[in-house]
Amino acid sequence: MRLEGKRIFISAAAQGIGRASALACAREGAEVVATDVNIEGLRTLSAEDSRIETLPLDVCDGSAVSAFASAQTPFDAIFNCVGFVHNGTILDCEEEDWDFSFDLNVKSAYRLTRALLPGLLDRANQTGTAAILNMASMASSIKGFPNRFVYGATKAAVIGFTKSIAADYASRRLRCNALCPGTVDTPSLRERIATAADPVQAEKDFIARQPMGRLAAVGDIAPMVVFLLSDESRFVTGQAVLVDGGVTI
Ligand code: NAD
């Protein structure tokens, strides 16, 4: 199995891409610690695969992250998956929206990575490789999209964060990459569609920008997560890896 012997941390694992990734990593033999604030979602995740350990963790709570990190044995790989899509232009983005998005989408990755880094470096030293994967998006420094002002800014920051860590730790064989999905059919996307002025048109618009004529499923994204957390990607670091069905061609 591709992740045999690996201990892997995942945030935002109760639903969407994080959940599909937790299940995919467990299927490949990893010991997965799946965290979220959605307790019911975590309960159904561990019911779906009893090999997955689920723990509540609010990634915006610095003391909870420190307590979590000190209670854990070292991880071989971490996937900072959490993120929120704020809809709107700069004029729709109040300072509190800016601060919330940067806290959840960027600072949470800083908190978790800083807290878990000593263990990751130990594992890299022992096994020859360890990995950090951060969730970015095609909406970032890669491409601008309408009404993704602060979201795009946060995901561009995630890519810069990723490259800086990759540069600092490549010589110690700790890799750091960013994942940049296109539009993925997840509960939060369904919420964005449902709350649009015209939900039927909103779904058509999302699909219309997909060269492959469909949204991504979480199952289109999870295999890349497995690859980037596994030793198969041991020579890949500092990359913003697109899985977007051709949107950015
Ligand atoms: P989602 O938005 O449906 O679920 C997000 C999860 O994050 C939820 O389970 C929620 O409980 C959890 N969460 C929210 N606040 C939290 C907190 N403070 N602490 C811990 N957990 C918290 O999932 P998704 O759509 O798969 O998105 C996951 C990631 O993928 C995000 O970073 C998102 O920006 C990114 N992404 C999504 C898409 C897409 O089209 N869905 C595309 C590109 C990137």
JSON list of C-alpha atoms and ligand atoms in Angstrom, two decimals, residues 11-19 35-38 57-61 79-85 100 104-105 135-139 151 155 179-189 191-192 218, ligand 1:
[
{"chain": "A", "resi": 11, "resn": "SER", "atom": "CA", "xyz": [-7.70, 19.34, 8.84]},
{"chain": "A", "resi": 12, "resn": "ALA", "atom": "CA", "xyz": [-11.26, 19.99, 7.61]},
{"chain": "A", "resi": 13, "resn": "ALA", "atom": "CA", "xyz": [-11.75, 16.24, 7.26]},
{"chain": "A", "resi": 14, "resn": "ALA", "atom": "CA", "xyz": [-15.47, 16.02, 8.10]},
{"chain": "A", "resi": 15, "resn": "GLN", "atom": "CA", "xyz": [-16.66, 16.72, 4.55]},
{"chain": "A", "resi": 16, "resn": "GLY", "atom": "CA", "xyz": [-15.60, 17.52, 1.00]},
{"chain": "A", "resi": 17, "resn": "ILE", "atom": "CA", "xyz": [-12.00, 17.11, -0.17]},
{"chain": "A", "resi": 18, "resn": "GLY", "atom": "CA", "xyz": [-10.62, 16.63, 3.36]},
{"chain": "A", "resi": 19, "resn": "ARG", "atom": "CA", "xyz": [-12.98, 13.74, 4.04]},
{"chain": "A", "resi": 35, "resn": "THR", "atom": "CA", "xyz": [-9.80, 16.74, 12.54]},
{"chain": "A", "resi": 36, "resn": "ASP", "atom": "CA", "xyz": [-12.60, 19.27, 12.10]},
{"chain": "A", "resi": 37, "resn": "VAL", "atom": "CA", "xyz": [-15.05, 21.38, 14.11]},
{"chain": "A", "resi": 38, "resn": "ASN", "atom": "CA", "xyz": [-17.97, 19.41, 12.64]},
{"chain": "A", "resi": 57, "resn": "LEU", "atom": "CA", "xyz": [-9.92, 20.70, 16.42]},
{"chain": "A", "resi": 58, "resn": "ASP", "atom": "CA", "xyz": [-10.65, 24.36, 15.70]},
{"chain": "A", "resi": 59, "resn": "VAL", "atom": "CA", "xyz": [-7.70, 25.46, 13.58]},
{"chain": "A", "resi": 60, "resn": "CYS", "atom": "CA", "xyz": [-8.38, 29.11, 14.51]},
{"chain": "A", "resi": 61, "resn": "ASP", "atom": "CA", "xyz": [-7.80, 28.41, 18.20]},
{"chain": "A", "resi": 79, "resn": "PHE", "atom": "CA", "xyz": [-2.56, 18.13, 4.92]},
{"chain": "A", "resi": 80, "resn": "ASN", "atom": "CA", "xyz": [-3.71, 21.63, 5.86]},
{"chain": "A", "resi": 81, "resn": "CYS", "atom": "CA", "xyz": [-7.01, 21.41, 3.98]},
{"chain": "A", "resi": 82, "resn": "VAL", "atom": "CA", "xyz": [-9.24, 23.93, 5.76]},
{"chain": "A", "resi": 83, "resn": "GLY", "atom": "CA", "xyz": [-10.55, 26.98, 3.91]},
{"chain": "A", "resi": 84, "resn": "PHE", "atom": "CA", "xyz": [-13.54, 29.22, 3.35]},
{"chain": "A", "resi": 85, "resn": "VAL", "atom": "CA", "xyz": [-14.78, 30.88, 0.15]},
{"chain": "A", "resi": 100, "resn": "PHE", "atom": "CA", "xyz": [-11.60, 35.88, 8.99]},
{"chain": "A", "resi": 104, "resn": "LEU", "atom": "CA", "xyz": [-8.88, 30.42, 8.51]},
{"chain": "A", "resi": 105, "resn": "ASN", "atom": "CA", "xyz": [-7.21, 29.99, 5.12]},
{"chain": "A", "resi": 135, "resn": "MET", "atom": "CA", "xyz": [-4.74, 23.60, 0.22]},
{"chain": "A", "resi": 136, "resn": "ALA", "atom": "CA", "xyz": [-4.56, 26.47, -2.27]},
{"chain": "A", "resi": 137, "resn": "SER", "atom": "CA", "xyz": [-6.79, 26.78, -5.36]},
{"chain": "A", "resi": 138, "resn": "MET", "atom": "CA", "xyz": [-6.63, 27.63, -9.05]},
{"chain": "A", "resi": 139, "resn": "ALA", "atom": "CA", "xyz": [-8.19, 30.93, -7.80]},
{"chain": "A", "resi": 151, "resn": "TYR", "atom": "CA", "xyz": [-10.32, 34.11, -1.36]},
{"chain": "A", "resi": 155, "resn": "LYS", "atom": "CA", "xyz": [-4.82, 31.18, -1.66]},
{"chain": "A", "resi": 179, "resn": "LEU", "atom": "CA", "xyz": [-2.72, 21.68, -4.10]},
{"chain": "A", "resi": 180, "resn": "CYS", "atom": "CA", "xyz": [-4.74, 23.85, -6.50]},
{"chain": "A", "resi": 181, "resn": "PRO", "atom": "CA", "xyz": [-8.07, 22.25, -7.40]},
{"chain": "A", "resi": 182, "resn": "GLY", "atom": "CA", "xyz": [-10.57, 23.61, -9.88]},
{"chain": "A", "resi": 183, "resn": "THR", "atom": "CA", "xyz": [-14.26, 23.69, -8.95]},
{"chain": "A", "resi": 184, "resn": "VAL", "atom": "CA", "xyz": [-15.08, 20.64, -6.86]},
{"chain": "A", "resi": 185, "resn": "ASP", "atom": "CA", "xyz": [-18.54, 19.34, -6.03]},
{"chain": "A", "resi": 186, "resn": "THR", "atom": "CA", "xyz": [-18.52, 19.53, -2.21]},
{"chain": "A", "resi": 187, "resn": "PRO", "atom": "CA", "xyz": [-21.08, 20.55, 0.45]},
{"chain": "A", "resi": 188, "resn": "SER", "atom": "CA", "xyz": [-19.76, 24.13, 0.54]},
{"chain": "A", "resi": 189, "resn": "LEU", "atom": "CA", "xyz": [-19.99, 24.45, -3.27]},
{"chain": "A", "resi": 191, "resn": "GLU", "atom": "CA", "xyz": [-24.24, 25.89, -0.43]},
{"chain": "A", "resi": 192, "resn": "ARG", "atom": "CA", "xyz": [-22.75, 28.59, -2.71]},
{"chain": "A", "resi": 218, "resn": "VAL", "atom": "CA", "xyz": [-13.77, 14.77, -4.63]},
{"chain": "B", "resi": 1, "resn": "NAD", "atom": "P1", "xyz": [-16.05, 22.29, 2.59]},
{"chain": "B", "resi": 1, "resn": "NAD", "atom": "O1", "xyz": [-15.87, 23.77, 2.44]},
{"chain": "B", "resi": 1, "resn": "NAD", "atom": "O2", "xyz": [-17.33, 21.70, 2.16]},
{"chain": "B", "resi": 1, "resn": "NAD", "atom": "O3", "xyz": [-15.78, 21.88, 4.11]},
{"chain": "B", "resi": 1, "resn": "NAD", "atom": "C1", "xyz": [-14.89, 22.62, 4.89]},
{"chain": "B", "resi": 1, "resn": "NAD", "atom": "C2", "xyz": [-14.70, 21.92, 6.22]},
{"chain": "B", "resi": 1, "resn": "NAD", "atom": "O4", "xyz": [-13.92, 22.81, 7.02]},
{"chain": "B", "resi": 1, "resn": "NAD", "atom": "C3", "xyz": [-16.00, 21.66, 6.98]},
{"chain": "B", "resi": 1, "resn": "NAD", "atom": "O5", "xyz": [-16.04, 20.30, 7.39]},
{"chain": "B", "resi": 1, "resn": "NAD", "atom": "C4", "xyz": [-15.89, 22.58, 8.18]},
{"chain": "B", "resi": 1, "resn": "NAD", "atom": "O6", "xyz": [-16.51, 22.09, 9.35]},
{"chain": "B", "resi": 1, "resn": "NAD", "atom": "C5", "xyz": [-14.38, 22.72, 8.36]},
{"chain": "B", "resi": 1, "resn": "NAD", "atom": "N1", "xyz": [-14.01, 23.90, 9.12]},
{"chain": "B", "resi": 1, "resn": "NAD", "atom": "C6", "xyz": [-14.50, 25.15, 9.01]},
{"chain": "B", "resi": 1, "resn": "NAD", "atom": "N2", "xyz": [-13.95, 25.96, 9.93]},
{"chain": "B", "resi": 1, "resn": "NAD", "atom": "C7", "xyz": [-13.08, 25.21, 10.64]},
{"chain": "B", "resi": 1, "resn": "NAD", "atom": "C8", "xyz": [-12.21, 25.48, 11.74]},
{"chain": "B", "resi": 1, "resn": "NAD", "atom": "N3", "xyz": [-12.12, 26.69, 12.29]},
{"chain": "B", "resi": 1, "resn": "NAD", "atom": "N4", "xyz": [-11.44, 24.47, 12.21]},
{"chain": "B", "resi": 1, "resn": "NAD", "atom": "C9", "xyz": [-11.51, 23.23, 11.65]},
{"chain": "B", "resi": 1, "resn": "NAD", "atom": "N5", "xyz": [-12.33, 22.91, 10.63]},
{"chain": "B", "resi": 1, "resn": "NAD", "atom": "C10", "xyz": [-13.10, 23.90, 10.13]},
{"chain": "B", "resi": 1, "resn": "NAD", "atom": "O7", "xyz": [-14.85, 21.53, 1.90]},
{"chain": "B", "resi": 1, "resn": "NAD", "atom": "P2", "xyz": [-14.21, 21.70, 0.45]},
{"chain": "B", "resi": 1, "resn": "NAD", "atom": "O8", "xyz": [-15.13, 22.45, -0.47]},
{"chain": "B", "resi": 1, "resn": "NAD", "atom": "O9", "xyz": [-13.72, 20.37, 0.09]},
{"chain": "B", "resi": 1, "resn": "NAD", "atom": "O10", "xyz": [-12.96, 22.67, 0.68]},
{"chain": "B", "resi": 1, "resn": "NAD", "atom": "C11", "xyz": [-11.81, 22.20, 1.36]},
{"chain": "B", "resi": 1, "resn": "NAD", "atom": "C12", "xyz": [-10.64, 23.06, 0.95]},
{"chain": "B", "resi": 1, "resn": "NAD", "atom": "O11", "xyz": [-10.49, 22.98, -0.47]},
{"chain": "B", "resi": 1, "resn": "NAD", "atom": "C13", "xyz": [-10.77, 24.54, 1.28]},
{"chain": "B", "resi": 1, "resn": "NAD", "atom": "O12", "xyz": [-9.50, 25.05, 1.66]},
{"chain": "B", "resi": 1, "resn": "NAD", "atom": "C14", "xyz": [-11.19, 25.15, -0.03]},
{"chain": "B", "resi": 1, "resn": "NAD", "atom": "O13", "xyz": [-10.85, 26.51, -0.15]},
{"chain": "B", "resi": 1, "resn": "NAD", "atom": "C15", "xyz": [-10.40, 24.30, -1.00]},
{"chain": "B", "resi": 1, "resn": "NAD", "atom": "N6", "xyz": [-10.91, 24.29, -2.37]},
{"chain": "B", "resi": 1, "resn": "NAD", "atom": "C16", "xyz": [-12.19, 23.91, -2.61]},
{"chain": "B", "resi": 1, "resn": "NAD", "atom": "C17", "xyz": [-12.65, 23.94, -3.93]},
{"chain": "B", "resi": 1, "resn": "NAD", "atom": "C18", "xyz": [-14.08, 23.58, -4.25]},
{"chain": "B", "resi": 1, "resn": "NAD", "atom": "O14", "xyz": [-14.52, 23.88, -5.37]},
{"chain": "B", "resi": 1, "resn": "NAD", "atom": "N7", "xyz": [-14.81, 22.94, -3.37]},
{"chain": "B", "resi": 1, "resn": "NAD", "atom": "C19", "xyz": [-11.80, 24.33, -4.97]},
{"chain": "B", "resi": 1, "resn": "NAD", "atom": "C20", "xyz": [-10.48, 24.69, -4.69]},
{"chain": "B", "resi": 1, "resn": "NAD", "atom": "C21", "xyz": [-10.04, 24.65, -3.37]}
]
